[in-house]
Each structure stands twice: as C-alpha cells, then as structure tokens.
Amino acid sequence: QQQVRQSPQSLTVWEGGTTVLTCSYEDSTFNYFPWYQQFPGEGPALLISILSVSDKKEDGRFTTFFNKREKKLSLHIIDSQPGDSATYFCAASAWTSSSFSKLVFGQGTSLSVVP
Amino acid sequence: GGIITQTPKFLIGQEGQKLTLKCQQNFNHDTMYWYRQDSGKGLRLIYYSITENDLQKGDLSEGYDASREKKSSFSLTVTSAQKNEMAVFLCASSIRDWGGTSAETLYFGSGTRLTVL
C-alpha cells in the first residue's frame, strides 16, 4: 500500500530557530515530492516541491532535501517566524508527463513558532 | 488568478441524512478532487475527476458519491451521515502540462466543515 509517513505530528520552535520536518515513503516509483502549507481555516497551498532528479531545492527560508537511497525527504525552515505557524503536509506521486498519478499525502505536522 | 469556492462552509447534519457539498473553480482546470481531512490523518482522497466526463474512486470512496456536472463544478454527496462524524472536506483542482516537465500543482478551496449530530 502506498504510504507517506511524516514526523513529528506537532512541533514548537522559538522564533529565529530552525525547523526540520521529515517524511519517509515506501513506493520506489515515487519521483515528485511537494510540500503544502495550511493555515487555520484555509486550504493547503503549495510551498515548495522537488523532483527525484535533484537532492535539494531552496526557496528563500525554505529548503527541501531528498534522499533517494533512504527514501526520505525533509523540509528545513531557517529563521522561523511566528507567521510560519501552520500545518505542513508532505506528499508524493509517481509523476510522468504522459499519464495521471495521484498524490499521496502524509499525516501532517502542526508547527507553532513562539516569539 | 483563479479561485475555488466551496459551499457551504459549515454543514450540520443528522445521522442517516444525505448531504451534498458543492465546489466551483474558475481556473479552467481539467482535474478536480475531493479530499477528507481528519486531525492526525492527513488528506485522504475520496473521489477525483481527471477530465469533465470522468469520475474515479479514491481510497476513501465508500459512503460517498460524486458528480462532475461540468468542467467547473464537482459535487460530493455523503450518502448516509454517521453520528458524531466531524471532518473537513477539501475540494481541489489542477491542470496538467501534458508532455511538459512541470508536475501538477493542486489548488485547494477553504473547505466545508461537517458536523453530524
């Protein structure tokens, strides 16, 4: 069964600190890994994504790392801000340019950044 | 930019009741999805529709029906509401760059919050 496991379930960090969220997966055909950010009362929104041909992608304070051998990915947030407090979901799919593949989501991590 | 509109935002039902949730998108996207969000369980796919005349069951389709009325709208029906059920139902849409190199992005609505008494 396709699964994506995410940890921790919840996390509190101090403002200015570094946040690290991790995910692991089982299906070796997965090659596309987006992270979605969800604020209370809103739907998730794409934050950053990576394809398996890369091992790192950076966007401002957010960096996602991919380890194909260990089937793991992580999201690092440097200089964490109270405005980063949200729920974060990792996801995975076996993406191709010619066929449909649905996303499998992790369970989510609730992040709280304390001033 | 576009928007996904889900109605109603809050839905209170009675046990055994048939309940319908509606979703409209103005992105002109081909693919639409219904997800259920429960605390600690992530997002679970209920139904999806790759194109206007398509309907596919997801991992959690039992107890639900769906209908893609037209390209811009996708409805979900809870066939028999379960007592004490509480969940958020999220609608999303996406567009594919067929033959291209960009993997698809899902755009979500803000959800319908269901409570069953």
Short mmCIF file of C-alpha atoms in Angstrom, two decimals:
data_model
loop_
_atom_site.label_atom_id
_atom_site.label_comp_id
_atom_site.label_asym_id
_atom_site.label_seq_id
_atom_site.Cartn_x
_atom_site.Cartn_y
_atom_site.Cartn_z
CA GLN A 1 0.00 0.00 0.00
CA GLN A 2 1.28 3.43 -0.88
CA GLN A 3 2.14 5.35 2.26
CA VAL A 4 3.92 8.52 3.20
CA ARG A 5 4.89 8.84 6.86
CA GLN A 6 5.50 12.25 8.33
CA SER A 7 7.08 13.29 11.62
CA PRO A 8 6.77 14.84 14.08
CA GLN A 9 3.00 15.20 14.43
CA SER A 10 3.49 18.54 16.16
CA LEU A 11 6.44 20.81 16.82
CA THR A 12 7.14 24.03 18.72
CA VAL A 13 10.21 26.14 17.91
CA TRP A 14 11.45 29.52 19.07
CA GLU A 15 11.37 32.46 16.73
CA GLY A 16 14.66 32.61 14.81
CA GLY A 17 15.30 28.89 15.16
CA THR A 18 15.48 26.22 12.51
CA THR A 19 12.52 23.91 11.91
CA VAL A 20 13.06 20.44 10.47
CA LEU A 21 10.18 18.26 9.27
CA THR A 22 10.73 14.80 7.82
CA CYS A 23 8.88 12.28 5.66
CA SER A 24 9.58 8.75 4.51
CA TYR A 25 7.95 6.69 1.80
CA GLU A 26 7.88 3.12 0.57
CA ASP A 27 6.99 3.20 -3.11
CA SER A 28 10.18 3.39 -5.18
CA THR A 29 8.23 4.71 -8.18
CA PHE A 30 7.54 8.00 -6.36
CA ASN A 31 9.52 10.78 -8.00
CA TYR A 32 7.68 14.02 -7.23
CA PHE A 33 7.54 15.40 -3.68
CA PRO A 34 5.66 18.63 -2.92
CA TRP A 35 5.20 20.25 0.46
CA TYR A 36 1.90 22.01 1.19
CA GLN A 37 1.33 24.64 3.88
CA GLN A 38 -2.07 25.09 5.51
CA PHE A 39 -3.14 27.97 7.76
CA PRO A 40 -6.18 27.58 10.04
CA GLY A 41 -9.45 27.98 8.17
CA GLU A 42 -7.78 27.76 4.78
CA GLY A 43 -7.00 25.03 2.29
CA PRO A 44 -3.43 23.80 1.77
CA ALA A 45 -1.23 25.69 -0.68
CA LEU A 46 1.91 24.53 -2.46
CA LEU A 47 5.00 25.71 -0.61
CA ILE A 48 7.90 24.02 -2.40
CA SER A 49 8.43 20.86 -4.44
CA ILE A 50 11.24 18.66 -5.68
CA LEU A 51 11.67 16.02 -8.35
CA SER A 52 13.82 12.98 -7.66
CA VAL A 53 16.48 14.12 -10.14
CA SER A 54 17.51 16.71 -7.53
CA ASP A 55 18.61 16.31 -3.92
CA LYS A 56 17.97 19.87 -2.78
CA LYS A 57 15.69 22.77 -3.65
CA GLU A 58 15.72 26.14 -1.95
CA ASP A 59 13.17 28.95 -1.90
CA GLY A 60 14.04 31.75 0.46
CA ARG A 61 13.99 30.45 4.03
CA PHE A 62 12.55 27.10 2.92
CA THR A 63 14.71 24.21 1.68
CA THR A 64 13.64 20.68 0.86
CA PHE A 65 16.12 17.80 0.76
CA PHE A 66 15.61 14.46 -0.96
CA ASN A 67 17.48 11.22 -0.22
CA LYS A 68 16.59 8.58 -2.81
CA ARG A 69 18.64 5.78 -1.20
CA GLU A 70 16.93 6.17 2.17
CA LYS A 71 13.53 7.11 0.66
CA LYS A 72 13.36 10.18 2.86
CA LEU A 73 12.72 13.86 2.40
CA SER A 74 12.84 16.82 4.73
CA LEU A 75 11.77 20.44 4.92
CA HIS A 76 14.04 22.95 6.66
CA ILE A 77 12.83 26.40 7.66
CA ILE A 78 15.61 28.73 8.76
CA ASP A 79 14.97 31.85 10.86
CA SER A 80 11.49 30.52 11.70
CA GLN A 81 8.86 33.23 12.17
CA PRO A 82 5.51 33.25 14.03
CA GLY A 83 3.89 33.67 10.61
CA ASP A 84 5.23 30.21 9.69
CA SER A 85 2.90 28.65 12.27
CA ALA A 86 0.76 26.31 10.19
CA THR A 87 0.24 22.67 9.32
CA TYR A 88 2.69 21.24 6.80
CA PHE A 89 1.99 18.24 4.59
CA CYS A 90 4.49 16.32 2.53
CA ALA A 91 3.18 14.39 -0.45
CA ALA A 92 4.45 12.05 -3.15
CA SER A 93 3.47 10.79 -6.57
CA ALA A 94 4.88 8.72 -9.42
CA TRP A 95 4.69 11.60 -11.85
CA THR A 96 5.13 11.22 -15.62
CA SER A 97 4.50 13.72 -18.39
CA SER A 98 2.10 11.37 -20.17
CA SER A 99 -0.09 9.75 -17.52
CA PHE A 100 -2.05 10.74 -14.45
CA SER A 101 -0.73 9.90 -11.00
CA LYS A 102 -2.48 10.96 -7.81
CA LEU A 103 -0.71 12.48 -4.83
CA VAL A 104 -0.36 10.56 -1.57
CA PHE A 105 -0.25 12.88 1.46
CA GLY A 106 1.48 12.44 4.79
CA GLN A 107 -0.38 12.91 8.08
CA GLY A 108 0.79 16.49 8.54
CA THR A 109 2.92 18.36 11.10
CA SER A 110 1.42 21.16 13.16
CA LEU A 111 4.13 23.81 13.63
CA SER A 112 3.99 26.53 16.23
CA VAL A 113 6.68 29.24 16.23
CA VAL A 114 6.84 31.04 19.56
CA PRO A 115 8.10 34.65 19.80
CA GLY B 1 -5.67 34.20 -10.75
CA GLY B 2 -8.49 31.84 -10.01
CA ILE B 3 -10.43 30.67 -7.01
CA ILE B 4 -12.06 27.52 -5.68
CA THR B 5 -15.39 28.14 -3.98
CA GLN B 6 -16.82 25.52 -1.66
CA THR B 7 -20.36 25.67 -0.34
CA PRO B 8 -21.48 25.56 2.34
CA LYS B 9 -18.57 26.49 4.63
CA PHE B 10 -20.28 24.79 7.58
CA LEU B 11 -22.71 21.89 7.36
CA ILE B 12 -24.59 20.36 10.27
CA GLY B 13 -26.50 17.18 9.57
CA GLN B 14 -28.44 14.46 11.30
CA GLU B 15 -27.46 10.80 11.46
CA GLY B 16 -28.56 8.97 8.32
CA GLN B 17 -29.10 12.16 6.35
CA LYS B 18 -27.94 12.56 2.75
CA LEU B 19 -25.75 15.65 2.46
CA THR B 20 -24.33 17.38 -0.62
CA LEU B 21 -21.21 19.52 -0.78
CA LYS B 22 -20.51 21.71 -3.80
CA CYS B 23 -17.31 23.00 -5.40
CA GLN B 24 -16.80 25.53 -8.20
CA GLN B 25 -13.48 26.54 -9.82
CA ASN B 26 -12.75 29.30 -12.31
CA PHE B 27 -9.18 28.24 -13.16
CA ASN B 28 -10.49 26.29 -16.18
CA HIS B 29 -8.62 23.28 -14.79
CA ASP B 30 -9.28 19.81 -16.14
CA THR B 31 -8.85 17.78 -12.95
CA MET B 32 -10.82 18.12 -9.72
CA TYR B 33 -10.54 16.31 -6.40
CA TRP B 34 -12.39 15.76 -3.14
CA TYR B 35 -10.29 15.10 -0.03
CA ARG B 36 -11.31 14.43 3.55
CA GLN B 37 -9.15 15.93 6.32
CA ASP B 38 -9.21 14.44 9.80
CA SER B 39 -6.90 15.52 12.58
CA GLY B 40 -3.73 13.41 12.58
CA LYS B 41 -4.67 11.53 9.41
CA GLY B 42 -3.65 13.91 6.68
CA LEU B 43 -5.60 14.28 3.47
CA ARG B 44 -7.39 11.23 2.13
CA LEU B 45 -8.68 11.13 -1.43
CA ILE B 46 -12.39 10.40 -1.78
CA TYR B 47 -13.11 10.97 -5.49
CA TYR B 48 -11.40 12.63 -8.41
CA SER B 49 -12.21 13.54 -11.98
CA ILE B 50 -9.39 13.81 -14.48
CA THR B 51 -11.48 15.46 -17.18
CA GLU B 52 -15.04 16.73 -17.46
CA ASN B 53 -16.62 13.35 -18.28
CA ASP B 54 -14.50 11.26 -15.95
CA LEU B 55 -15.13 10.03 -12.39
CA GLN B 56 -12.69 7.93 -10.34
CA LYS B 57 -12.90 6.49 -6.84
CA GLY B 58 -10.16 7.34 -4.40
CA ASP B 59 -9.02 5.50 -1.29
CA LEU B 60 -11.99 6.57 0.85
CA SER B 61 -14.96 6.42 -1.55
CA GLU B 62 -17.23 4.12 0.47
CA GLY B 63 -20.15 6.11 1.82
CA TYR B 64 -19.76 8.85 -0.78
CA ASP B 65 -20.96 9.64 -4.30
CA ALA B 66 -19.61 12.32 -6.60
CA SER B 67 -20.76 14.14 -9.71
CA ARG B 68 -18.82 16.27 -12.23
CA GLU B 69 -21.67 18.40 -13.57
CA LYS B 70 -19.45 20.43 -15.87
CA LYS B 71 -15.78 21.35 -16.16
CA SER B 72 -16.03 23.99 -13.47
CA SER B 73 -18.08 22.12 -10.86
CA PHE B 74 -17.68 18.96 -8.81
CA SER B 75 -20.11 17.83 -6.10
CA LEU B 76 -19.74 15.32 -3.30
CA THR B 77 -22.62 13.54 -1.57
CA VAL B 78 -22.40 11.89 1.83
CA THR B 79 -24.92 9.10 1.27
CA SER B 80 -25.71 8.47 4.96
CA ALA B 81 -24.14 10.73 7.57
CA GLN B 82 -22.59 8.91 10.53
CA LYS B 83 -23.42 10.03 14.08
CA ASN B 84 -20.72 12.19 15.76
CA GLU B 85 -18.80 12.47 12.49
CA MET B 86 -16.67 15.59 12.24
CA ALA B 87 -14.37 16.32 9.34
CA VAL B 88 -13.26 18.94 6.85
CA PHE B 89 -13.88 18.22 3.17
CA LEU B 90 -11.49 19.91 0.76
CA CYS B 91 -12.01 20.39 -2.95
CA ALA B 92 -9.03 20.95 -5.23
CA SER B 93 -8.30 21.40 -8.91
CA SER B 94 -5.22 21.07 -11.06
CA ILE B 95 -4.06 21.39 -14.62
CA ARG B 96 -1.57 19.12 -16.36
CA ASP B 97 1.25 20.20 -18.61
CA TRP B 98 0.92 17.06 -20.74
CA GLY B 99 4.23 16.23 -22.32
CA GLY B 100 5.88 19.00 -20.36
CA THR B 101 8.25 19.00 -17.44
CA SER B 102 6.17 20.67 -14.76
CA ALA B 103 4.49 18.32 -12.30
CA GLU B 104 1.00 19.44 -11.41
CA THR B 105 0.05 21.77 -8.58
CA LEU B 106 -3.18 21.35 -6.63
CA TYR B 107 -5.19 24.42 -5.74
CA PHE B 108 -7.48 23.93 -2.75
CA GLY B 109 -10.64 25.56 -1.55
CA SER B 110 -11.01 26.57 2.09
CA GLY B 111 -13.16 23.56 2.93
CA THR B 112 -16.58 22.52 4.19
CA ARG B 113 -16.68 21.63 7.88
CA LEU B 114 -19.14 18.84 8.55
CA THR B 115 -20.66 18.04 11.93
CA VAL B 116 -23.18 15.22 12.35
CA LEU B 117 -25.37 15.30 15.44
#
